[in-house]
């Protein structure tokens, strides 16, 4: 079995804590690797490497930083296939989907290549006689990122390219279930010329996370993961004086109005509910069908679902892969059987599904639950699997009330041909990312990504301008190059003239 390493100070570092976690191939169910779990001392050594590197990286020229980022962009581009293979081997998602997440991560590297435009600052000349004022944004120092299993490459790339472009140094704690893609990204950064210690990867569990949250030399923490842990990270990190952005879980609703193109809506529901086996924070997990749309829409979803090909992610014929672990698969299955017991109609039951020749894989088929109501567990909880619930309502107003009563507010979508209804929805819905006839409205890299309510703790969204703002702090410099006539004693409050 392969034993993985940390990446500290520009090189692989073996784990010394003696604690390891299993890394599975979800398509076979076999443990193929083990990943070291960092002790407090190992986290401290990564932070020390990052702190030492910040002394020079923090004041390095924008020309140097951007030339490294341009090389990095080329290297990640050239290694897309390899990174995607690492993702599929540990996460299970199909290869095309893994390539898609690398492409979305690259968007943020491309944004970081243009960081000089974002860090230009502001200058006001002659605000008073012979006085100028400049606003600058400077790096924070050492910053950390803690990432989830479902995007092993993209979510780390939402964070560190912008952080290091702004002059920070970075300690990344990737998900222990899918550690290899992050390690590869760090290796490529070194190959691009990123100085030792600017980007470090420490693998681990709660011990490593808790040390990051309390370490006095870490200025800021970016987190992406489930809501309970996001809340914990935000509360603990801010109590320790850190800047924290913590993106949490989701239960994304797709509203279908009676005038919608139901073929397009059915395609969208299938793609957004079952893509990546529903293990996306922007997955659609609830369709809210208004008026008489539910019956024809469900028929169309059933026709399409029957044709989906589920299999190993490295088989080009597969459209959906397995779930991350057996325990998670069993939990997802329990929501489907529980929904039936609580009164929902199980229109498609994906439990009990397996793939011939891969019987020990973490398989589940797709499920469709009809007549779901808000008090059912399948509606209340984030299932994070290929389970789509349909809630039937009579009117738009009933739909928007239901959606806005949800504790989450990550992404949402409306399907309609009515521009007025779509416009009303954009303004009224309580969610951070809204799609109009777009089921997974993940913003492009130069806009920012983030939810509302229990989907984000902290006041910055991630990447885009919010990312630059999060990883920098403001400084305002007021300058006078005096004339001899500017002297004299005046104890009054400075005023401009
Ligand atoms: P998770 O919260 O279990 O883990 C995320 C990270 O936190 C991992 O690095 C993990 O090691 C660490 N962690 C887990 N338990 C911890 C604990 N008790 N104390 C300290 N650290 C802990 O999430 P996951 O299962 O890896 O990922 C799936 C979740 O992430 C889903 O809820 C999904 O919606 C969410 N997610 C959200 C977004 C977003 O942008 N809002 C994006 C991707 C995933």
Coordinates of C-alpha atoms and ligand atoms in Angstrom, one line a residue:
X1 CA 0.0 0.0 0.0
X2 CA 1.3 3.5 -0.9
X3 CA 2.0 5.9 2.0
X4 CA 1.5 9.5 1.1
X5 CA 3.4 12.5 2.4
X6 CA 3.0 16.1 3.5
X7 CA 4.5 18.9 1.4
X8 CA 6.4 21.3 3.6
X9 CA 9.1 23.9 2.8
X10 CA 9.2 22.9 -0.9
X11 CA 9.6 19.2 -0.6
X12 CA 7.8 16.0 0.4
X13 CA 7.9 15.3 4.1
X14 CA 7.1 11.9 5.6
X15 CA 4.5 11.9 8.5
X16 CA 6.0 11.2 11.9
X17 CA 2.9 11.2 14.1
X18 CA 2.4 7.5 13.5
X19 CA -1.3 8.2 12.7
X20 CA -2.6 7.4 9.3
X21 CA -6.0 7.5 7.5
X22 CA -7.2 5.2 4.7
X23 CA -7.6 6.4 1.2
X24 CA -10.0 4.3 -0.9
X25 CA -10.7 3.8 -4.5
X26 CA -14.5 4.2 -4.3
X27 CA -15.1 2.2 -7.5
X28 CA -13.5 -0.9 -6.1
X29 CA -13.9 -0.3 -2.4
X30 CA -10.2 -1.2 -1.9
X31 CA -7.9 0.8 0.3
X32 CA -5.0 1.7 -2.0
X33 CA -3.1 4.3 0.0
X34 CA -2.7 5.7 3.5
X35 CA -2.3 9.3 4.4
X36 CA -0.4 10.6 7.4
X37 CA -2.3 12.7 9.9
X38 CA -0.2 15.6 11.1
X39 CA 0.5 16.2 14.8
X40 CA 0.6 19.7 16.3
X41 CA 4.4 19.7 15.8
X42 CA 4.0 18.9 12.1
X43 CA 1.5 21.7 11.6
X44 CA 3.8 24.0 13.4
X45 CA 6.7 23.1 11.1
X46 CA 4.6 23.9 8.1
X47 CA 3.5 27.3 9.6
X48 CA 7.2 28.0 10.4
X49 CA 8.2 27.3 6.8
X50 CA 5.4 29.6 5.6
X51 CA 6.3 32.3 8.1
X52 CA 10.0 32.3 7.0
X53 CA 9.0 32.4 3.3
X54 CA 6.7 35.4 3.9
X55 CA 9.7 37.5 4.9
X56 CA 10.8 37.6 1.2
X57 CA 7.6 36.6 -0.7
X58 CA 5.5 39.3 1.0
X59 CA 7.7 42.0 -0.5
X60 CA 8.6 40.2 -3.8
X61 CA 7.8 42.2 -6.9
X62 CA 4.5 41.7 -8.7
X63 CA 6.5 41.0 -11.8
X64 CA 8.1 38.0 -10.1
X65 CA 4.9 36.7 -8.6
X66 CA 3.0 36.9 -11.9
X67 CA 5.7 35.3 -14.0
X68 CA 5.6 32.3 -11.6
X69 CA 1.8 32.2 -11.8
X70 CA 1.9 32.3 -15.6
X71 CA 4.3 29.3 -15.6
X72 CA 2.0 27.6 -13.0
X73 CA -1.0 28.1 -15.3
X74 CA 0.9 26.3 -18.1
X75 CA 2.0 23.5 -15.9
X76 CA -1.5 22.8 -14.5
X77 CA -2.9 23.0 -18.0
X78 CA -0.3 20.4 -19.2
X79 CA -1.1 18.1 -16.3
X80 CA -4.9 18.3 -16.5
X81 CA -5.1 14.6 -17.3
X82 CA -2.9 13.4 -14.5
X83 CA -4.7 15.6 -11.9
X84 CA -8.1 14.4 -13.2
X85 CA -6.9 10.7 -12.9
X86 CA -5.8 11.3 -9.3
X87 CA -9.2 12.8 -8.5
X88 CA -11.1 9.9 -10.0
X89 CA -9.0 7.3 -8.3
X90 CA -9.7 8.8 -4.8
X91 CA -13.1 10.6 -5.2
X92 CA -14.7 8.3 -7.8
X93 CA -16.2 11.0 -10.0
X94 CA -16.1 10.4 -13.7
X95 CA -13.0 11.5 -15.6
X96 CA -14.8 14.2 -17.7
X97 CA -16.2 15.7 -14.5
X98 CA -12.7 15.6 -12.9
X99 CA -11.3 17.4 -15.9
X100 CA -14.1 20.0 -15.5
X101 CA -13.1 20.8 -11.9
X102 CA -9.5 21.3 -13.0
X103 CA -10.6 23.7 -15.6
X104 CA -12.7 25.7 -13.1
X105 CA -9.7 25.7 -10.7
X106 CA -7.5 27.0 -13.6
X107 CA -9.9 30.0 -14.0
X108 CA -8.7 31.2 -10.5
X109 CA -5.1 30.7 -11.4
X110 CA -5.8 32.9 -14.5
X111 CA -7.4 35.5 -12.3
X112 CA -4.3 35.4 -10.1
X113 CA -2.1 36.0 -13.1
X114 CA -3.7 39.4 -13.4
X115 CA -3.3 40.3 -9.8
X116 CA -1.3 43.5 -10.5
X117 CA -4.6 44.9 -11.9
X118 CA -6.4 44.1 -8.6
X119 CA -3.6 45.4 -6.3
X120 CA -3.2 48.8 -8.1
X121 CA -4.6 50.7 -5.1
X122 CA -6.0 54.2 -5.2
X123 CA -4.3 57.6 -5.2
X124 CA -5.8 61.0 -4.6
X125 CA -3.5 64.0 -5.3
X126 CA -3.7 67.4 -3.6
X127 CA -6.4 66.4 -1.1
X128 CA -5.1 69.4 0.8
X129 CA -2.3 71.8 -0.2
X130 CA 0.8 69.6 -1.1
X131 CA -0.9 66.5 0.4
X132 CA -1.6 63.2 -1.4
X133 CA -3.4 60.1 -0.1
X134 CA -2.8 56.6 -1.3
X135 CA -4.8 53.5 -0.4
X136 CA -2.8 50.2 -0.5
X137 CA -3.7 46.6 0.1
X138 CA -1.0 44.4 1.6
X139 CA -0.7 40.7 2.4
X140 CA -1.8 39.3 5.8
X141 CA 1.2 36.9 6.3
X142 CA 0.5 33.2 6.7
X143 CA -3.0 32.1 5.7
X144 CA -4.5 28.6 5.8
X145 CA -7.1 26.7 3.8
X146 CA -9.1 23.6 4.9
X147 CA -10.9 21.9 2.1
X148 CA -13.7 19.2 1.5
X149 CA -13.5 15.9 -0.3
X150 CA -15.8 16.7 -3.2
X151 CA -13.5 19.0 -5.1
X152 CA -10.0 17.8 -4.4
X153 CA -8.3 20.2 -6.9
X154 CA -10.8 23.0 -7.6
X155 CA -11.6 24.1 -4.0
X156 CA -7.9 24.4 -3.0
X157 CA -7.4 26.4 -6.3
X158 CA -10.3 28.7 -5.2
X159 CA -7.9 29.7 -2.4
X160 CA -4.1 29.5 -2.7
X161 CA -3.5 31.1 -6.1
X162 CA -5.1 34.4 -5.0
X163 CA -3.6 34.2 -1.5
X164 CA 0.0 33.8 -2.8
X165 CA -0.5 36.3 -5.7
X166 CA -1.4 38.8 -3.0
X167 CA 1.9 38.1 -1.2
X168 CA 0.7 35.7 1.5
X169 CA 2.2 32.3 2.2
X170 CA -0.2 29.3 2.5
X171 CA -0.8 26.2 4.6
X172 CA -3.4 23.9 3.0
X173 CA -5.1 21.1 4.9
X174 CA -6.9 19.1 2.1
X175 CA -9.6 16.5 2.8
X176 CA -7.9 13.3 4.2
X177 CA -10.2 11.3 1.9
X178 CA -8.7 12.7 -1.3
X179 CA -5.2 14.1 -0.6
X180 CA -3.2 13.4 -3.8
X181 CA -4.5 16.1 -6.1
X182 CA -3.5 18.9 -3.6
X183 CA -0.1 17.4 -3.3
X184 CA 0.3 17.4 -7.1
X185 CA -0.8 21.0 -7.2
X186 CA 2.0 21.9 -4.7
X187 CA 4.6 19.9 -6.6
X188 CA 3.7 21.8 -9.8
X189 CA 3.9 25.1 -8.0
X190 CA 7.5 24.3 -6.9
X191 CA 8.3 23.4 -10.5
X192 CA 6.9 26.7 -11.7
X193 CA 9.4 28.5 -9.4
X194 CA 7.3 29.2 -6.3
X195 CA 9.9 29.6 -3.5
X196 CA 10.1 26.9 -0.8
X197 CA 7.6 27.4 2.0
X198 CA 5.2 29.7 0.1
X199 CA 2.7 26.8 -0.4
X200 CA 2.6 23.9 2.1
X201 CA 0.3 20.9 2.3
X202 CA -0.3 19.2 5.7
X203 CA -2.6 16.2 5.7
X204 CA -4.6 15.4 8.7
X205 CA -7.8 15.4 10.7
X206 CA -9.3 17.4 13.5
X207 CA -5.9 17.6 15.3
X208 CA -4.4 19.5 12.4
X209 CA -7.5 21.7 11.9
X210 CA -7.6 22.7 15.5
X211 CA -3.9 23.6 15.5
X212 CA -4.5 25.8 12.4
X213 CA -7.4 27.5 14.2
X214 CA -5.3 28.4 17.3
X215 CA -1.8 29.0 15.8
X216 CA -0.8 32.5 16.6
X217 CA 1.1 32.9 13.3
X218 CA -1.9 32.2 11.1
X219 CA -3.7 35.4 10.2
X220 CA -6.7 34.0 8.2
X221 CA -8.5 30.8 7.5
X222 CA -10.5 29.9 4.4
X223 CA -12.8 26.8 4.9
X224 CA -15.1 24.9 2.6
X225 CA -17.1 21.9 3.9
X226 CA -20.2 21.0 5.8
X227 CA -22.3 23.5 7.8
X228 CA -21.6 22.2 11.3
X229 CA -17.9 22.2 10.7
X230 CA -18.0 25.6 8.9
X231 CA -19.8 27.1 12.0
X232 CA -17.2 25.6 14.3
X233 CA -14.3 26.9 12.1
X234 CA -15.8 30.4 12.1
X235 CA -16.6 30.5 15.8
X236 CA -13.2 29.1 16.8
X237 CA -11.1 31.0 14.3
X238 CA -12.6 34.4 15.0
X239 CA -12.4 33.8 18.8
X240 CA -8.7 33.3 18.2
X241 CA -8.5 36.7 16.4
X242 CA -8.3 35.3 12.8
X243 CA -10.1 36.5 9.7
X244 CA -12.3 33.6 8.7
X245 CA -14.5 32.8 5.6
X246 CA -16.2 29.4 6.1
X247 CA -18.4 28.1 3.3
X248 CA -20.9 25.4 4.4
X249 CA -23.4 22.9 3.1
X250 CA -26.5 23.4 0.9
X251 CA -29.9 22.2 -0.1
X252 CA -30.4 23.9 -3.5
X253 CA -33.9 24.3 -4.9
X254 CA -34.9 24.6 -8.5
X255 CA -38.2 26.3 -9.1
X256 CA -40.1 25.2 -12.2
X257 CA -42.9 27.5 -13.4
X258 CA -45.7 26.1 -15.6
X259 CA -44.5 28.1 -18.6
X260 CA -41.0 26.5 -18.5
X261 CA -39.6 24.4 -21.3
X262 CA -40.1 21.1 -19.5
X263 CA -37.6 19.2 -21.7
X264 CA -34.9 21.7 -20.8
X265 CA -35.9 21.7 -17.1
X266 CA -35.8 17.8 -17.0
X267 CA -32.3 17.8 -18.6
X268 CA -31.2 20.4 -16.1
X269 CA -32.7 18.6 -13.1
X270 CA -30.9 15.3 -14.2
X271 CA -27.6 17.0 -14.7
X272 CA -27.7 19.1 -11.5
X273 CA -29.1 16.4 -9.2
X274 CA -27.1 13.3 -10.4
X275 CA -23.9 14.8 -11.8
X276 CA -20.9 13.8 -9.6
X277 CA -23.4 11.5 -7.8
X278 CA -25.0 14.5 -6.1
X279 CA -21.8 15.2 -4.2
X280 CA -21.7 18.9 -5.2
X281 CA -22.5 21.8 -2.9
X282 CA -24.3 23.3 -5.9
X283 CA -26.2 20.1 -6.8
X284 CA -29.9 20.6 -7.1
X285 CA -31.6 18.4 -4.5
X286 CA -35.1 19.8 -4.5
X287 CA -37.3 20.6 -7.5
X288 CA -40.2 22.9 -6.6
X289 CA -42.9 22.2 -9.2
X290 CA -45.6 24.9 -9.5
X291 CA -49.1 24.2 -10.6
X292 CA -49.5 21.2 -12.9
X293 CA -45.8 20.9 -13.9
X294 CA -44.9 18.0 -11.5
X295 CA -46.5 15.0 -13.4
X296 CA -45.1 15.8 -16.9
X297 CA -41.7 16.8 -15.4
X298 CA -41.4 13.6 -13.3
X299 CA -42.2 11.5 -16.4
X300 CA -39.4 13.3 -18.4
X301 CA -36.9 12.9 -15.5
X302 CA -37.8 9.2 -15.2
X303 CA -37.2 8.6 -19.0
X304 CA -33.8 10.3 -18.8
X305 CA -32.8 8.6 -15.5
X306 CA -33.5 5.2 -16.9
X307 CA -30.7 5.8 -19.5
X308 CA -28.0 7.0 -17.2
X309 CA -24.8 4.9 -17.2
X310 CA -23.4 4.4 -13.7
X311 CA -19.9 2.8 -13.4
X312 CA -16.2 3.4 -12.6
X313 CA -15.1 6.9 -13.1
X314 CA -12.2 5.8 -15.4
X315 CA -14.6 4.1 -17.8
X316 CA -15.3 6.6 -20.6
X317 CA -18.8 5.2 -20.9
X318 CA -19.7 6.1 -17.3
X319 CA -21.8 9.2 -16.6
X320 CA -22.0 8.9 -12.8
X321 CA -19.5 7.2 -10.4
X322 CA -19.7 5.8 -6.9
X323 CA -20.0 7.7 -3.6
X324 CA -17.0 8.6 -1.5
X325 CA -17.3 5.9 1.2
X326 CA -19.4 2.9 2.1
X327 CA -20.7 4.6 5.2
X328 CA -21.8 7.6 3.1
X329 CA -23.5 5.3 0.6
X330 CA -25.5 3.6 3.4
X331 CA -26.5 7.0 4.8
X332 CA -27.7 8.2 1.5
X333 CA -29.7 4.9 1.0
X334 CA -31.3 5.4 4.4
X335 CA -32.8 8.7 3.3
X336 CA -34.5 7.0 0.4
X337 CA -36.1 4.2 2.5
X338 CA -36.9 6.8 5.3
X339 CA -38.6 9.0 2.8
X340 CA -41.0 6.2 1.8
X341 CA -41.7 5.5 5.4
X342 CA -42.4 9.2 6.1
X343 CA -45.0 9.4 3.2
X344 CA -43.1 10.4 0.1
X345 CA -43.6 8.5 -3.1
X346 CA -40.4 6.8 -4.2
X347 CA -40.7 7.3 -7.9
X348 CA -37.2 5.9 -8.6
X349 CA -35.4 3.8 -6.0
X350 CA -31.6 3.7 -6.5
X351 CA -30.7 1.7 -3.4
X352 CA -29.3 -1.8 -3.8
X353 CA -27.6 -0.9 -7.1
X354 CA -24.3 -2.5 -7.9
X355 CA -21.8 -2.7 -10.9
X356 CA -20.8 -6.1 -12.2
X357 CA -17.2 -6.9 -11.5
X358 CA -17.0 -4.0 -9.0
X359 CA -19.3 -5.4 -6.3
X360 CA -17.4 -3.9 -3.4
X361 CA -17.5 -0.3 -4.9
X362 CA -19.5 2.4 -3.1
X363 CA -22.4 2.2 -5.5
X364 CA -25.9 3.6 -5.4
X365 CA -28.3 4.3 -8.3
X366 CA -30.2 7.5 -8.7
X367 CA -33.4 8.1 -6.7
X368 CA -36.4 10.4 -7.3
X369 CA -38.8 11.2 -4.4
X370 CA -42.2 12.7 -5.2
X371 CA -44.7 14.4 -2.9
X372 CA -42.0 15.4 -0.5
X373 CA -43.0 17.8 2.3
X374 CA -40.8 20.2 4.4
X375 CA -41.0 18.2 7.6
X376 CA -39.5 15.0 6.0
X377 CA -35.8 14.2 6.8
X378 CA -35.1 13.9 3.0
X379 CA -36.1 17.6 2.7
X380 CA -34.6 18.9 5.9
X381 CA -31.1 17.4 5.6
X382 CA -28.3 17.8 3.1
X383 CA -28.2 14.2 1.7
X384 CA -25.2 14.8 -0.6
X385 CA -26.0 11.9 -2.9
X386 CA -28.0 11.2 -6.1
X387 CA -31.4 11.8 -4.6
X388 CA -33.8 14.4 -6.0
X389 CA -36.9 15.4 -4.1
X390 CA -39.9 17.0 -5.7
X391 CA -42.1 19.3 -3.7
X392 CA -45.5 20.2 -5.3
X393 CA -46.9 23.7 -4.7
X394 CA -49.7 25.7 -6.2
X395 CA -48.2 29.1 -6.7
X396 CA -45.0 31.1 -7.1
X397 CA -45.6 32.8 -3.8
X398 CA -45.9 29.4 -2.0
X399 CA -42.7 28.3 -3.7
X400 CA -40.6 31.4 -2.7
X401 CA -41.9 31.2 0.9
X402 CA -40.8 27.5 1.1
X403 CA -37.4 28.3 -0.4
X404 CA -36.7 31.3 1.8
X405 CA -37.7 29.2 4.9
X406 CA -34.7 26.9 4.2
X407 CA -31.8 27.5 6.6
X408 CA -29.4 27.2 3.6
X409 CA -28.9 29.7 0.8
X410 CA -26.1 28.5 -1.5
X411 CA -27.4 28.2 -5.1
X412 CA -30.8 28.2 -6.6
X413 CA -32.4 28.3 -10.0
X414 CA -35.7 29.2 -11.7
X415 CA -36.9 27.7 -15.0
X416 CA -39.4 29.9 -16.8
X417 CA -40.0 31.8 -20.1
X418 CA -41.4 34.7 -18.1
X419 CA -38.8 37.5 -17.8
X420 CA -40.9 39.3 -15.2
X421 CA -41.1 36.2 -13.0
X422 CA -37.4 35.6 -13.4
X423 CA -36.6 39.2 -12.4
X424 CA -38.8 39.0 -9.3
X425 CA -37.1 35.7 -8.3
X426 CA -33.6 37.2 -8.6
X427 CA -34.6 39.9 -6.2
X428 CA -36.7 37.9 -3.8
X429 CA -34.8 34.6 -3.3
X430 CA -32.6 34.4 -0.3
X431 CA -29.5 32.7 -1.8
X432 CA -26.0 33.8 -2.8
X433 CA -26.0 32.4 -6.3
X434 CA -29.0 32.4 -8.7
X435 CA -29.5 30.8 -12.0
X436 CA -32.1 31.8 -14.5
X437 CA -32.6 28.7 -16.7
X438 CA -29.1 27.7 -15.4
X439 CA -29.2 24.9 -12.9
X440 CA -25.7 25.1 -11.4
X441 CA -24.9 28.8 -11.4
X442 CA -21.2 28.6 -10.2
X443 CA -19.8 32.1 -10.9
X444 CA -16.9 32.4 -13.2
X445 CA -13.5 33.1 -11.6
X446 CA -13.7 36.9 -11.9
X447 CA -17.0 37.0 -10.0
X448 CA -17.1 35.6 -6.4
X449 CA -18.7 32.4 -5.1
X450 CA -20.6 32.2 -1.9
X451 CA -23.9 31.5 -0.2
X452 CA -26.2 33.1 2.3
X453 CA -27.5 32.0 5.7
X454 CA -26.1 28.6 6.9
X455 CA -24.1 28.2 3.6
X456 CA -21.5 30.8 4.6
X457 CA -20.1 32.1 7.8
X458 CA -18.1 35.3 7.5
X459 CA -18.6 38.3 5.3
X460 CA -16.5 37.5 2.3
X461 CA -17.4 35.2 -0.6
X462 CA -14.5 33.2 -2.1
X463 CA -12.3 34.1 -5.1
X464 CA -12.9 37.1 -7.5
X465 CA -12.7 40.5 -5.9
X466 CA -13.9 39.2 -2.5
X467 CA -10.9 36.8 -2.6
X468 CA -8.5 39.6 -3.1
X469 CA -10.1 41.6 -0.4
X470 CA -10.1 38.6 2.0
X471 CA -6.4 37.9 1.6
X472 CA -5.2 41.6 1.9
X473 CA -5.6 44.3 4.5
X474 CA -5.9 48.0 3.8
X475 CA -3.4 50.8 4.5
X476 CA -3.8 54.5 3.8
X477 CA -0.8 56.7 3.4
X478 CA -1.1 60.5 3.7
X479 CA 1.9 62.3 2.3
X480 CA 3.1 65.9 2.4
X481 CA 6.3 67.1 0.8
X482 CA 6.4 70.4 2.7
X483 CA 7.1 73.9 1.7
X484 CA 8.9 76.0 4.3
X485 CA 5.6 78.0 4.7
X486 CA 3.9 74.8 5.9
X487 CA 5.5 74.9 9.4
X488 CA 4.0 76.3 12.6
X489 CA 2.3 75.0 15.8
X490 CA -1.4 74.1 15.6
X491 CA -2.8 71.6 18.1
X492 CA -6.2 71.6 16.4
X493 CA -7.6 68.5 14.6
X494 CA -6.0 68.2 11.1
X495 CA -8.2 69.9 8.5
X496 CA -7.7 70.2 4.7
X497 CA -7.1 73.5 3.0
Ligands
LIG1 P1 -16.5 18.1 6.1 O1 -17.0 19.3 6.8 O2 -16.7 16.8 6.7 O3 -14.9 18.3 6.0 C1 -14.3 19.5 5.4 C2 -12.9 19.6 6.0 O4 -13.0 19.8 7.5 C3 -12.0 18.4 5.8 O5 -10.7 18.9 5.5 C4 -12.0 17.7 7.1 O6 -10.8 17.0 7.4 C5 -12.3 18.8 8.1 N1 -13.1 18.3 9.3 C6 -14.0 17.4 9.3 N2 -14.5 17.2 10.5 C7 -13.9 18.1 11.3 C8 -14.0 18.4 12.7 N3 -14.8 17.7 13.5 N4 -13.1 19.3 13.2 C9 -12.3 19.9 12.4 N5 -12.1 19.7 11.1 C10 -12.9 18.8 10.5 O7 -17.0 18.2 4.6 P2 -16.8 17.0 3.5 O8 -17.7 15.9 3.8 O9 -15.4 16.8 3.2 O10 -17.4 17.8 2.2 C11 -18.8 17.8 1.9 C12 -19.5 19.1 2.5 O11 -18.8 20.2 2.0 C13 -20.9 19.2 2.0 O12 -21.7 19.6 3.1 C14 -20.9 20.2 0.9 O13 -22.1 20.9 0.7 C15 -19.8 21.1 1.4 N6 -19.2 21.9 0.4 C16 -19.6 23.3 0.3 C17 -19.1 24.1 -0.7 C18 -19.4 25.5 -0.8 O14 -18.8 26.2 -1.6 N7 -20.3 26.0 0.0 C19 -18.2 23.5 -1.7 C20 -17.9 22.1 -1.6 C21 -18.4 21.4 -0.6

